[in-house]
């Protein structure tokens, strides 16, 4: 086996822990990577993608050759300062601009479809709590943690534990949103706003995977 060849017999859940960039692809093809139990990647693709399984396999291989040069390896070589800049300019900027947009679209959706799709109340509530938590999380990182890392303050351990706990809580909330919406499956009577909100929530899940990965597994590991 080549050094970085992807193992299609490994667990589907394990594959996103190792390669979080796959989340985006899995979500695009409705591959269940979080609630699929012990399925191998191969089994999951066969069951969830049907005729597209081969296409998804090729895309996985392609993505991983790209990421070998552009993904983790590159993040790993960045200085703390450059890595922090990257996190703030990509993931934090994304959340600051998208959280309010998703929030207002969801509020609108609740008014129009809440009566016929009562699960939207739970989506609205879960997202609202997540938004509030993520906003304070971003500020804690930008105002407290990142400046301390850059000034080489050694007293960051307790703060990192707290922030990692918040990452887990955000992950749980995103998992709940995925379950409540049955993997962001649109109902038959879904309008354009419905489709837009679910698309944005899928992007949020994928972006958060990369964001938390850059922090937990790269930046925080150095400290
Ligand atoms: Fe962050
Ligand atoms: Fe974070």
Tab-separated table of N, CA, C and O in Angstrom, residues 54-159:
chain	number	residue	atom	x	y	z
A	54	UNK	N	-18.886	4.560	-7.011
A	54	UNK	CA	-17.582	4.572	-7.684
A	54	UNK	C	-17.056	6.006	-7.855
A	54	UNK	O	-15.880	6.278	-7.634
A	55	UNK	N	-17.978	6.886	-8.224
A	55	UNK	CA	-17.628	8.299	-8.411
A	55	UNK	C	-17.113	8.910	-7.089
A	55	UNK	O	-16.127	9.640	-7.073
A	56	UNK	N	-17.788	8.574	-5.989
A	56	UNK	CA	-17.375	9.121	-4.697
A	56	UNK	C	-16.002	8.575	-4.303
A	56	UNK	O	-15.143	9.301	-3.806
A	57	UNK	N	-15.791	7.270	-4.589
A	57	UNK	CA	-14.464	6.674	-4.310
A	57	UNK	C	-13.364	7.449	-5.022
A	57	UNK	O	-12.335	7.768	-4.447
A	58	UNK	N	-13.604	7.762	-6.300
A	58	UNK	CA	-12.593	8.489	-7.075
A	58	UNK	C	-12.376	9.883	-6.494
A	58	UNK	O	-11.261	10.363	-6.412
A	59	UNK	N	-13.481	10.504	-6.084
A	59	UNK	CA	-13.360	11.853	-5.512
A	59	UNK	C	-12.577	11.834	-4.206
A	59	UNK	O	-11.808	12.747	-3.921
A	60	UNK	N	-12.792	10.796	-3.403
A	60	UNK	CA	-12.042	10.685	-2.135
A	60	UNK	C	-10.549	10.604	-2.449
A	60	UNK	O	-9.732	11.330	-1.880
A	61	UNK	N	-10.213	9.718	-3.400
A	61	UNK	CA	-8.788	9.553	-3.737
A	61	UNK	C	-8.206	10.868	-4.226
A	61	UNK	O	-7.111	11.258	-3.837
A	62	UNK	N	-8.971	11.564	-5.068
A	62	UNK	CA	-8.494	12.826	-5.626
A	62	UNK	C	-8.298	13.864	-4.512
A	62	UNK	O	-7.255	14.514	-4.419
A	63	UNK	N	-9.314	13.972	-3.636
A	63	UNK	CA	-9.230	14.972	-2.561
A	63	UNK	C	-8.025	14.733	-1.676
A	63	UNK	O	-7.374	15.665	-1.234
A	64	UNK	N	-7.740	13.450	-1.421
A	64	UNK	CA	-6.641	13.175	-0.507
A	64	UNK	C	-5.272	13.404	-1.148
A	64	UNK	O	-4.326	13.737	-0.446
A	65	UNK	N	-5.178	13.282	-2.468
A	65	UNK	CA	-3.884	13.628	-3.077
A	65	UNK	C	-3.710	15.146	-3.038
A	65	UNK	O	-2.619	15.642	-2.821
A	66	UNK	N	-4.822	15.877	-3.195
A	66	UNK	CA	-4.752	17.334	-3.103
A	66	UNK	C	-4.337	17.758	-1.707
A	66	UNK	O	-3.483	18.593	-1.524
A	67	UNK	N	-4.980	17.125	-0.704
A	67	UNK	CA	-4.732	17.596	0.648
A	67	UNK	C	-3.337	17.235	1.124
A	67	UNK	O	-2.817	17.837	2.036
A	68	UNK	N	-2.742	16.216	0.485
A	68	UNK	CA	-1.379	15.858	0.859
A	68	UNK	C	-0.443	17.061	0.642
A	68	UNK	O	0.450	17.310	1.406
A	69	UNK	N	-0.725	17.800	-0.408
A	69	UNK	CA	0.136	18.961	-0.659
A	69	UNK	C	-0.444	20.254	-0.102
A	69	UNK	O	0.275	21.127	0.322
A	70	UNK	N	-1.787	20.349	-0.091
A	70	UNK	CA	-2.371	21.638	0.284
A	70	UNK	C	-3.057	21.676	1.642
A	70	UNK	O	-3.283	22.724	2.187
A	71	UNK	N	-3.414	20.523	2.155
A	71	UNK	CA	-4.223	20.505	3.370
A	71	UNK	C	-3.408	20.524	4.641
A	71	UNK	O	-2.684	21.472	4.924
A	72	UNK	N	-3.535	19.445	5.396
A	72	UNK	CA	-2.887	19.350	6.699
A	72	UNK	C	-1.402	19.637	6.678
A	72	UNK	O	-0.879	20.279	7.567
A	73	UNK	N	-0.742	19.095	5.643
A	73	UNK	CA	0.700	19.233	5.599
A	73	UNK	C	1.056	20.724	5.588
A	73	UNK	O	1.962	21.175	6.261
A	74	UNK	N	0.267	21.482	4.833
A	74	UNK	CA	0.533	22.904	4.738
A	74	UNK	C	0.182	23.611	6.065
A	74	UNK	O	0.923	24.442	6.536
A	75	UNK	N	-0.940	23.246	6.637
A	75	UNK	CA	-1.312	23.850	7.927
A	75	UNK	C	-0.239	23.596	8.973
A	75	UNK	O	0.102	24.464	9.758
A	76	UNK	N	0.301	22.381	8.938
A	76	UNK	CA	1.321	21.999	9.891
A	76	UNK	C	2.592	22.824	9.778
A	76	UNK	O	3.306	22.994	10.756
A	77	UNK	N	2.876	23.285	8.570
A	77	UNK	CA	4.123	24.016	8.386
A	77	UNK	C	3.979	25.510	8.717
A	77	UNK	O	4.965	26.231	8.730
A	78	UNK	N	2.757	25.955	8.958
A	78	UNK	CA	2.563	27.382	9.267
A	78	UNK	C	3.062	27.713	10.679
A	78	UNK	O	2.985	26.880	11.575
A	79	UNK	N	3.536	28.934	10.840
A	79	UNK	CA	3.889	29.390	12.193
A	79	UNK	C	2.587	29.572	12.965
A	79	UNK	O	1.505	29.651	12.356
A	80	UNK	N	2.681	29.688	14.290
A	80	UNK	CA	1.464	29.912	15.084
A	80	UNK	C	0.718	31.142	14.586
A	80	UNK	O	-0.506	31.140	14.467
A	81	UNK	N	1.473	32.178	14.303
A	81	UNK	CA	0.859	33.434	13.887
A	81	UNK	C	0.093	33.268	12.570
A	81	UNK	O	-1.057	33.691	12.442
A	82	UNK	N	0.712	32.588	11.611
A	82	UNK	CA	0.064	32.397	10.311
A	82	UNK	C	-1.137	31.460	10.426
A	82	UNK	O	-2.171	31.662	9.781
A	83	UNK	N	-1.009	30.451	11.288
A	83	UNK	CA	-2.115	29.508	11.468
A	83	UNK	C	-3.313	30.214	12.118
A	83	UNK	O	-4.462	30.047	11.696
A	84	UNK	N	-3.027	31.029	13.122
A	84	UNK	CA	-4.095	31.786	13.786
A	84	UNK	C	-4.756	32.747	12.784
A	84	UNK	O	-5.986	32.830	12.717
A	85	UNK	N	-3.950	33.424	11.997
A	85	UNK	CA	-4.513	34.326	10.976
A	85	UNK	C	-5.446	33.567	10.048
A	85	UNK	O	-6.522	34.035	9.700
A	86	UNK	N	-5.000	32.388	9.662
A	86	UNK	CA	-5.788	31.595	8.725
A	86	UNK	C	-7.129	31.185	9.368
A	86	UNK	O	-8.188	31.275	8.748
A	87	UNK	N	-7.068	30.748	10.620
A	87	UNK	CA	-8.299	30.338	11.318
A	87	UNK	C	-9.266	31.524	11.415
A	87	UNK	O	-10.458	31.392	11.140
A	88	UNK	N	-8.729	32.675	11.778
A	88	UNK	CA	-9.592	33.852	11.964
A	88	UNK	C	-10.150	34.347	10.628
A	88	UNK	O	-11.341	34.638	10.506
A	89	UNK	N	-9.281	34.377	9.623
A	89	UNK	CA	-9.718	34.928	8.329
A	89	UNK	C	-10.639	33.991	7.548
A	89	UNK	O	-11.429	34.444	6.731
A	90	UNK	N	-10.511	32.686	7.780
A	90	UNK	CA	-11.405	31.782	7.057
A	90	UNK	C	-12.575	31.369	7.952
A	90	UNK	O	-13.695	31.833	7.759
A	91	UNK	N	-12.304	30.549	8.966
A	91	UNK	CA	-13.400	29.973	9.749
A	91	UNK	C	-14.148	30.993	10.622
A	91	UNK	O	-15.373	30.974	10.674
A	92	UNK	N	-13.417	31.859	11.299
A	92	UNK	CA	-14.120	32.836	12.150
A	92	UNK	C	-14.901	33.844	11.295
A	92	UNK	O	-16.044	34.174	11.608
A	93	UNK	N	-14.281	34.302	10.229
A	93	UNK	CA	-14.970	35.269	9.362
A	93	UNK	C	-16.227	34.627	8.766
A	93	UNK	O	-17.286	35.260	8.691
A	94	UNK	N	-16.104	33.357	8.392
A	94	UNK	CA	-17.255	32.636	7.840
A	94	UNK	C	-18.399	32.592	8.866
A	94	UNK	O	-19.549	32.909	8.554
A	95	UNK	N	-18.079	32.223	10.110
A	95	UNK	CA	-19.133	32.127	11.133
A	95	UNK	C	-19.754	33.491	11.419
A	95	UNK	O	-20.975	33.605	11.570
A	96	UNK	N	-18.913	34.515	11.489
A	96	UNK	CA	-19.451	35.848	11.791
A	96	UNK	C	-20.398	36.318	10.699
A	96	UNK	O	-21.373	37.002	10.964
A	97	UNK	N	-20.121	35.961	9.476
A	97	UNK	CA	-21.034	36.425	8.429
A	97	UNK	C	-22.230	35.482	8.252
A	97	UNK	O	-23.334	35.926	8.025
A	98	UNK	N	-22.032	34.168	8.418
A	98	UNK	CA	-23.132	33.234	8.129
A	98	UNK	C	-24.098	32.977	9.283
A	98	UNK	O	-25.280	32.745	9.049
A	99	UNK	N	-23.610	32.998	10.537
A	99	UNK	CA	-24.531	32.694	11.651
A	99	UNK	C	-25.753	33.626	11.658
A	99	UNK	O	-26.886	33.149	11.768
A	100	UNK	N	-25.562	34.957	11.510
A	100	UNK	CA	-26.750	35.832	11.500
A	100	UNK	C	-27.652	35.581	10.286
A	100	UNK	O	-28.871	35.696	10.392
A	101	UNK	N	-27.057	35.228	9.154
A	101	UNK	CA	-27.856	34.973	7.945
A	101	UNK	C	-28.720	33.725	8.146
A	101	UNK	O	-29.931	33.736	7.896
A	102	UNK	N	-28.091	32.644	8.633
A	102	UNK	CA	-28.845	31.400	8.853
A	102	UNK	C	-29.942	31.653	9.888
A	102	UNK	O	-31.079	31.204	9.735
A	103	UNK	N	-29.598	32.409	10.927
A	103	UNK	CA	-30.562	32.690	11.981
A	103	UNK	C	-31.798	33.402	11.431
A	103	UNK	O	-32.935	33.026	11.734
A	104	UNK	N	-31.588	34.411	10.603
A	104	UNK	CA	-32.756	35.145	10.118
A	104	UNK	C	-33.547	34.324	9.090
A	104	UNK	O	-34.774	34.373	9.056
A	105	UNK	N	-32.846	33.500	8.291
A	105	UNK	CA	-33.569	32.633	7.347
A	105	UNK	C	-34.405	31.586	8.089
A	105	UNK	O	-35.538	31.285	7.718
A	106	UNK	N	-33.825	31.050	9.172
A	106	UNK	CA	-34.541	30.030	9.946
A	106	UNK	C	-35.783	30.606	10.614
A	106	UNK	O	-36.820	29.950	10.697
A	107	UNK	N	-35.661	31.840	11.054
A	107	UNK	CA	-36.798	32.517	11.693
A	107	UNK	C	-37.930	32.683	10.675
A	107	UNK	O	-39.102	32.422	10.956
A	108	UNK	N	-37.530	33.058	9.474
A	108	UNK	CA	-38.512	33.221	8.405
A	108	UNK	C	-39.168	31.864	8.076
A	108	UNK	O	-40.387	31.749	7.944
A	109	UNK	N	-38.332	30.838	7.979
A	109	UNK	CA	-38.810	29.495	7.657
A	109	UNK	C	-39.793	28.978	8.704
A	109	UNK	O	-40.816	28.373	8.381
A	110	UNK	N	-39.478	29.257	9.972
A	110	UNK	CA	-40.342	28.828	11.069
A	110	UNK	C	-41.740	29.431	10.913
A	110	UNK	O	-42.747	28.742	11.086
A	111	UNK	N	-41.788	30.697	10.544
A	111	UNK	CA	-43.072	31.368	10.365
A	111	UNK	C	-43.888	30.758	9.234
A	111	UNK	O	-45.096	30.590	9.336
A	112	UNK	N	-43.216	30.384	8.162
A	112	UNK	CA	-43.927	29.872	6.986
A	112	UNK	C	-44.253	28.375	7.099
A	112	UNK	O	-45.338	27.940	6.736
A	113	UNK	N	-43.308	27.580	7.615
A	113	UNK	CA	-43.483	26.115	7.603
A	113	UNK	C	-43.591	25.452	8.977
A	113	UNK	O	-43.728	24.227	9.050
A	114	UNK	N	-43.495	26.250	10.065
A	114	UNK	CA	-43.502	25.657	11.411
A	114	UNK	C	-44.770	24.864	11.684
A	114	UNK	O	-44.746	23.833	12.356
A	115	UNK	N	-45.884	25.311	11.141
A	115	UNK	CA	-47.180	24.657	11.366
A	115	UNK	C	-47.207	23.238	10.782
A	115	UNK	O	-47.664	22.301	11.417
A	116	UNK	N	-46.697	23.093	9.574
A	116	UNK	CA	-46.735	21.773	8.930
A	116	UNK	C	-45.482	20.936	9.218
A	116	UNK	O	-45.494	19.718	9.031
A	117	UNK	N	-44.394	21.600	9.621
A	117	UNK	CA	-43.156	20.862	9.947
A	117	UNK	C	-42.683	21.267	11.337
A	117	UNK	O	-41.750	22.046	11.477
A	118	UNK	N	-43.348	20.714	12.371
A	118	UNK	CA	-43.051	21.152	13.749
A	118	UNK	C	-41.606	20.925	14.173
A	118	UNK	O	-41.134	21.565	15.112
A	119	UNK	N	-40.879	20.034	13.484
A	119	UNK	CA	-39.472	19.816	13.874
A	119	UNK	C	-38.645	21.089	13.675
A	119	UNK	O	-37.567	21.245	14.237
A	120	UNK	N	-39.191	22.027	12.879
A	120	UNK	CA	-38.461	23.283	12.659
A	120	UNK	C	-38.317	24.097	13.953
A	120	UNK	O	-37.382	24.870	14.098
A	121	UNK	N	-39.269	23.892	14.900
A	121	UNK	CA	-39.123	24.591	16.183
A	121	UNK	C	-37.841	24.137	16.880
A	121	UNK	O	-37.106	24.939	17.446
A	122	UNK	N	-37.590	22.842	16.809
A	122	UNK	CA	-36.404	22.284	17.450
A	122	UNK	C	-35.131	22.702	16.708
A	122	UNK	O	-34.096	22.983	17.309
A	123	UNK	N	-35.208	22.757	15.379
A	123	UNK	CA	-34.056	23.200	14.575
A	123	UNK	C	-33.731	24.646	14.956
A	123	UNK	O	-32.579	25.000	15.220
A	124	UNK	N	-34.771	25.474	15.020
A	124	UNK	CA	-34.618	26.886	15.342
A	124	UNK	C	-33.997	27.068	16.731
A	124	UNK	O	-33.053	27.838	16.924
A	125	UNK	N	-34.505	26.299	17.693
A	125	UNK	CA	-34.033	26.406	19.069
A	125	UNK	C	-32.584	25.907	19.194
A	125	UNK	O	-31.740	26.550	19.819
A	126	UNK	N	-32.306	24.763	18.582
A	126	UNK	CA	-30.956	24.179	18.670
A	126	UNK	C	-29.947	25.093	17.987
A	126	UNK	O	-28.861	25.343	18.508
A	127	UNK	N	-30.320	25.607	16.826
A	127	UNK	CA	-29.400	26.493	16.110
A	127	UNK	C	-29.177	27.777	16.915
A	127	UNK	O	-28.047	28.272	17.009
A	128	UNK	N	-30.261	28.320	17.492
A	128	UNK	CA	-30.160	29.570	18.256
A	128	UNK	C	-29.173	29.433	19.416
A	128	UNK	O	-28.308	30.289	19.625
A	129	UNK	N	-29.280	28.297	20.140
A	129	UNK	CA	-28.364	28.073	21.272
A	129	UNK	C	-26.929	27.919	20.757
A	129	UNK	O	-25.984	28.467	21.328
A	130	UNK	N	-26.787	27.201	19.653
A	130	UNK	CA	-25.453	26.998	19.074
A	130	UNK	C	-24.834	28.333	18.652
A	130	UNK	O	-23.652	28.590	18.891
A	131	UNK	N	-25.639	29.173	18.045
A	131	UNK	CA	-25.154	30.482	17.575
A	131	UNK	C	-24.601	31.301	18.751
A	131	UNK	O	-23.490	31.832	18.693
A	132	UNK	N	-25.388	31.366	19.821
A	132	UNK	CA	-24.957	32.139	20.995
A	132	UNK	C	-23.642	31.573	21.553
A	132	UNK	O	-22.696	32.299	21.847
A	133	UNK	N	-23.577	30.243	21.654
A	133	UNK	CA	-22.369	29.619	22.207
A	133	UNK	C	-21.162	29.848	21.305
A	133	UNK	O	-20.072	30.159	21.773
A	134	UNK	N	-21.369	29.715	20.002
A	134	UNK	CA	-20.236	29.899	19.080
A	134	UNK	C	-19.738	31.336	19.080
A	134	UNK	O	-18.538	31.582	18.998
A	135	UNK	N	-20.666	32.277	19.192
A	135	UNK	CA	-20.245	33.679	19.206
A	135	UNK	C	-19.335	33.967	20.398
A	135	UNK	O	-18.267	34.577	20.247
A	136	UNK	N	-19.721	33.485	21.585
A	136	UNK	CA	-18.842	33.770	22.727
A	136	UNK	C	-17.554	32.955	22.609
A	136	UNK	O	-16.481	33.413	23.014
A	137	UNK	N	-17.644	31.787	22.010
A	137	UNK	CA	-16.438	30.964	21.805
A	137	UNK	C	-15.416	31.681	20.904
A	137	UNK	O	-14.225	31.729	21.211
A	138	UNK	N	-15.907	32.256	19.828
A	138	UNK	CA	-15.009	32.971	18.897
A	138	UNK	C	-14.303	34.121	19.601
A	138	UNK	O	-13.110	34.344	19.422
A	139	UNK	N	-15.075	34.849	20.406
A	139	UNK	CA	-14.488	36.004	21.096
A	139	UNK	C	-13.459	35.544	22.133
A	139	UNK	O	-12.384	36.131	22.242
A	140	UNK	N	-13.781	34.465	22.855
A	140	UNK	CA	-12.793	33.945	23.825
A	140	UNK	C	-11.484	33.618	23.113
A	140	UNK	O	-10.408	33.898	23.620
A	141	UNK	N	-11.589	33.016	21.937
A	141	UNK	CA	-10.361	32.676	21.212
A	141	UNK	C	-9.628	33.932	20.742
A	141	UNK	O	-8.421	34.057	20.903
A	142	UNK	N	-10.385	34.837	20.173
A	142	UNK	CA	-9.731	36.013	19.576
A	142	UNK	C	-9.202	36.993	20.630
A	142	UNK	O	-8.186	37.638	20.432
A	143	UNK	N	-9.949	37.112	21.747
A	143	UNK	CA	-9.557	38.114	22.738
A	143	UNK	C	-8.638	37.529	23.815
A	143	UNK	O	-7.727	38.185	24.302
A	144	UNK	N	-8.892	36.270	24.178
A	144	UNK	CA	-8.085	35.700	25.266
A	144	UNK	C	-7.006	34.753	24.745
A	144	UNK	O	-5.826	34.954	24.961
A	145	UNK	N	-7.435	33.674	24.071
A	145	UNK	CA	-6.464	32.620	23.757
A	145	UNK	C	-5.404	33.014	22.737
A	145	UNK	O	-4.204	32.857	22.993
A	146	UNK	N	-5.819	33.503	21.573
A	146	UNK	CA	-4.836	33.739	20.509
A	146	UNK	C	-3.769	34.767	20.915
A	146	UNK	O	-2.580	34.519	20.699
A	147	UNK	N	-4.159	35.898	21.546
A	147	UNK	CA	-3.102	36.829	21.980
A	147	UNK	C	-2.136	36.180	22.979
A	147	UNK	O	-0.945	36.427	22.942
A	148	UNK	N	-2.675	35.321	23.859
A	148	UNK	CA	-1.784	34.664	24.833
A	148	UNK	C	-0.820	33.718	24.139
A	148	UNK	O	0.337	33.595	24.533
A	149	UNK	N	-1.317	33.017	23.113
A	149	UNK	CA	-0.424	32.105	22.375
A	149	UNK	C	0.684	32.927	21.714
A	149	UNK	O	1.861	32.577	21.776
A	150	UNK	N	0.300	34.049	21.124
A	150	UNK	CA	1.281	34.853	20.387
A	150	UNK	C	2.287	35.531	21.318
A	150	UNK	O	3.415	35.793	20.923
A	151	UNK	N	1.880	35.786	22.557
A	151	UNK	CA	2.857	36.396	23.471
A	151	UNK	C	3.576	35.312	24.275
A	151	UNK	O	4.246	35.582	25.261
A	152	UNK	N	3.375	34.060	23.854
A	152	UNK	CA	4.024	32.900	24.486
A	152	UNK	C	3.774	32.810	25.982
A	152	UNK	O	4.639	32.438	26.757
A	153	UNK	N	2.553	33.147	26.355
A	153	UNK	CA	2.110	32.983	27.731
A	153	UNK	C	1.933	31.479	27.974
A	153	UNK	O	1.255	30.803	27.210
A	154	UNK	N	2.535	30.971	29.024
A	154	UNK	CA	2.457	29.518	29.231
A	154	UNK	C	1.153	29.088	29.915
A	154	UNK	O	0.810	27.912	29.930
A	155	UNK	N	0.418	30.053	30.442
A	155	UNK	CA	-0.793	29.709	31.194
A	155	UNK	C	-2.034	29.570	30.306
A	155	UNK	O	-2.997	30.299	30.480
A	156	UNK	N	-1.985	28.672	29.357
A	156	UNK	CA	-3.140	28.556	28.465
A	156	UNK	C	-3.882	27.225	28.606
A	156	UNK	O	-4.934	27.030	28.031
A	157	UNK	N	-3.323	26.330	29.396
A	157	UNK	CA	-3.861	24.973	29.484
A	157	UNK	C	-5.339	24.930	29.913
A	157	UNK	O	-6.152	24.269	29.275
A	158	UNK	N	-5.677	25.667	30.977
A	158	UNK	CA	-7.060	25.629	31.489
A	158	UNK	C	-8.022	26.184	30.450
A	158	UNK	O	-9.107	25.643	30.230
A	159	UNK	N	-7.581	27.269	29.814
A	159	UNK	CA	-8.427	27.893	28.797
A	159	UNK	C	-8.641	26.935	27.618
A	159	UNK	O	-9.757	26.805	27.094
